[in-house]
């Protein structure tokens, strides 16, 4: 499961199970447009709102391993959550990110990497540079299980014959 937060700037943030996040600063003023979030553990999906679309906006998503800066984008991220939940699978600790729309700048003390739409990246440790890499399905987003068709019970022809026969016996007994 998840909780959906709709922010004052029309941003949408889906915070998944077992997540710990701190909203350090969130302001939508004419002079100060700021969004600073700190995801300590867990996973989220974020669609940016008005904050993050202008170059003078301050937008940052911090994690213990790296920070994320964006300009009008949509992304999903998982950090320090080895146990899967809500349809995701178990994974090594670290930070995983997938960009759904736009560009994301992932940076820490070891370096930075720009991740584009459709790309994924991984940061194993705080002193490790973010690296673009394929991420196994189910690590960031829940695995979609195929829906199995529900079969309606098929009544055998012989059972309907027995019902007819039982009905005739009941009528004879009543007469």
XYZ file of C-alpha atoms in Angstrom:
175
model
C 0.000 0.000 0.000
C 0.883 3.665 -0.053
C -0.249 7.060 1.118
C -0.753 9.836 -1.447
C 0.196 13.388 -0.510
C -1.107 16.253 -2.667
C 1.076 19.238 -1.969
C 0.154 22.971 -2.120
C 1.951 23.341 -5.469
C -0.082 20.443 -6.990
C 2.807 17.990 -6.670
C 1.779 14.390 -5.979
C 3.866 12.158 -3.758
C 3.073 8.458 -3.234
C 4.900 7.252 -0.128
C 5.046 3.445 0.016
C 4.886 1.116 3.026
C 7.623 1.162 5.704
C 8.844 4.576 4.511
C 10.220 7.324 6.738
C 10.254 10.838 5.270
C 10.735 14.308 6.722
C 9.389 17.434 5.007
C 12.203 19.838 5.904
C 10.859 22.818 3.979
C 7.936 23.327 1.612
C 6.969 26.847 0.568
C 5.089 28.237 -2.406
C 5.618 31.985 -2.082
C 6.139 34.443 -4.898
C 9.689 35.110 -3.661
C 10.601 31.710 -2.222
C 9.537 28.475 -3.953
C 11.182 25.659 -2.006
C 10.718 21.901 -1.662
C 13.228 20.058 0.506
C 12.276 16.495 1.456
C 14.393 13.891 3.241
C 13.561 10.224 2.553
C 15.398 8.342 5.291
C 14.068 4.911 4.308
C 11.503 3.462 1.939
C 10.212 4.235 -1.489
C 8.184 6.885 -3.223
C 6.869 8.063 -6.559
C 6.886 11.807 -7.120
C 5.343 14.041 -9.753
C 6.663 17.557 -9.318
C 4.247 20.465 -9.112
C 4.919 24.181 -9.577
C 8.049 24.002 -7.412
C 10.901 22.679 -9.533
C 9.745 24.039 -12.885
C 11.592 27.371 -12.656
C 15.398 27.602 -12.548
C 15.369 29.740 -9.381
C 13.222 27.206 -7.467
C 14.903 25.175 -4.754
C 13.999 21.500 -5.117
C 15.857 18.705 -3.404
C 15.022 15.198 -2.311
C 17.677 14.046 0.145
C 18.435 10.441 1.082
C 21.250 9.016 3.226
C 23.046 7.943 0.011
C 22.492 10.757 -2.492
C 20.308 13.753 -3.258
C 18.010 14.277 -6.221
C 17.429 17.550 -8.020
C 14.817 17.928 -10.758
C 13.179 20.324 -13.167
C 9.525 19.401 -13.823
C 9.645 15.636 -13.785
C 8.247 12.362 -12.524
C 10.328 9.660 -10.896
C 10.248 6.692 -8.513
C 12.872 6.022 -5.844
C 13.695 3.388 -3.209
C 16.310 3.737 -0.463
C 17.418 1.479 2.425
C 14.477 -0.880 2.002
C 15.786 -4.428 1.603
C 12.411 -6.072 2.262
C 9.851 -5.699 -0.516
C 6.323 -4.511 0.251
C 3.143 -3.615 -1.578
C 4.081 -5.741 -4.584
C 7.800 -4.905 -4.716
C 10.477 -7.571 -4.337
C 13.375 -7.863 -1.865
C 16.534 -6.046 -2.980
C 20.015 -5.113 -1.773
C 20.216 -1.989 0.369
C 21.118 1.151 -1.492
C 19.237 3.734 -3.548
C 17.406 2.846 -6.760
C 15.827 5.469 -9.013
C 13.783 5.354 -12.208
C 12.875 8.438 -14.242
C 9.404 8.255 -15.732
C 9.365 11.747 -17.287
C 11.966 14.527 -17.547
C 15.519 14.598 -16.129
C 16.881 13.924 -12.654
C 20.298 14.895 -11.301
C 21.479 12.349 -8.698
C 24.477 13.580 -6.720
C 26.532 12.812 -3.620
C 30.110 13.361 -2.394
C 31.472 10.819 -4.920
C 29.953 12.404 -8.018
C 26.792 12.972 -9.983
C 24.813 11.404 -12.798
C 21.990 12.816 -14.917
C 19.239 10.242 -15.408
C 16.786 10.696 -18.300
C 13.307 9.370 -19.021
C 13.271 5.552 -19.090
C 16.666 5.215 -17.372
C 17.429 3.732 -13.955
C 20.354 4.158 -11.585
C 21.755 2.673 -8.388
C 23.829 4.091 -5.507
C 25.066 1.343 -3.135
C 26.894 3.502 -0.542
C 27.198 7.220 0.350
C 30.770 7.292 -0.984
C 29.829 5.540 -4.239
C 29.116 7.489 -7.414
C 25.579 7.098 -8.789
C 25.654 4.648 -11.712
C 23.164 4.153 -14.522
C 22.237 0.482 -14.557
C 19.330 -1.820 -15.316
C 17.192 -2.459 -12.253
C 15.309 -5.726 -11.881
C 11.523 -5.414 -12.381
C 9.756 -5.182 -9.036
C 12.568 -3.398 -7.179
C 11.217 0.141 -7.690
C 7.627 -0.368 -8.814
C 5.257 -3.131 -7.726
C 5.205 -6.198 -9.946
C 2.028 -6.413 -11.981
C 0.527 -9.841 -11.495
C -1.389 -11.203 -14.487
C -5.095 -11.356 -13.863
C -6.367 -14.893 -14.203
C -9.806 -15.250 -15.766
C -12.430 -16.430 -13.327
C -14.245 -19.451 -14.644
C -17.924 -19.686 -13.973
C -18.927 -23.025 -12.537
C -19.986 -25.421 -15.243
C -22.989 -27.481 -14.335
C -22.802 -30.982 -15.617
C -25.751 -32.192 -17.693
C -26.164 -35.206 -15.449
C -26.721 -32.990 -12.375
C -29.611 -31.142 -14.062
C -31.179 -34.510 -14.907
C -31.042 -35.456 -11.210
C -32.790 -32.209 -10.241
C -35.613 -32.997 -12.709
C -35.911 -36.500 -11.356
C -35.951 -35.238 -7.758
C -38.684 -32.736 -8.678
C -40.870 -35.442 -10.202
C -40.446 -37.687 -7.119
C -41.408 -34.755 -4.828
C -44.577 -34.081 -6.872
C -45.563 -37.782 -6.794
C -45.064 -37.919 -3.027
C -47.229 -34.838 -2.520
C -50.128 -36.280 -4.534
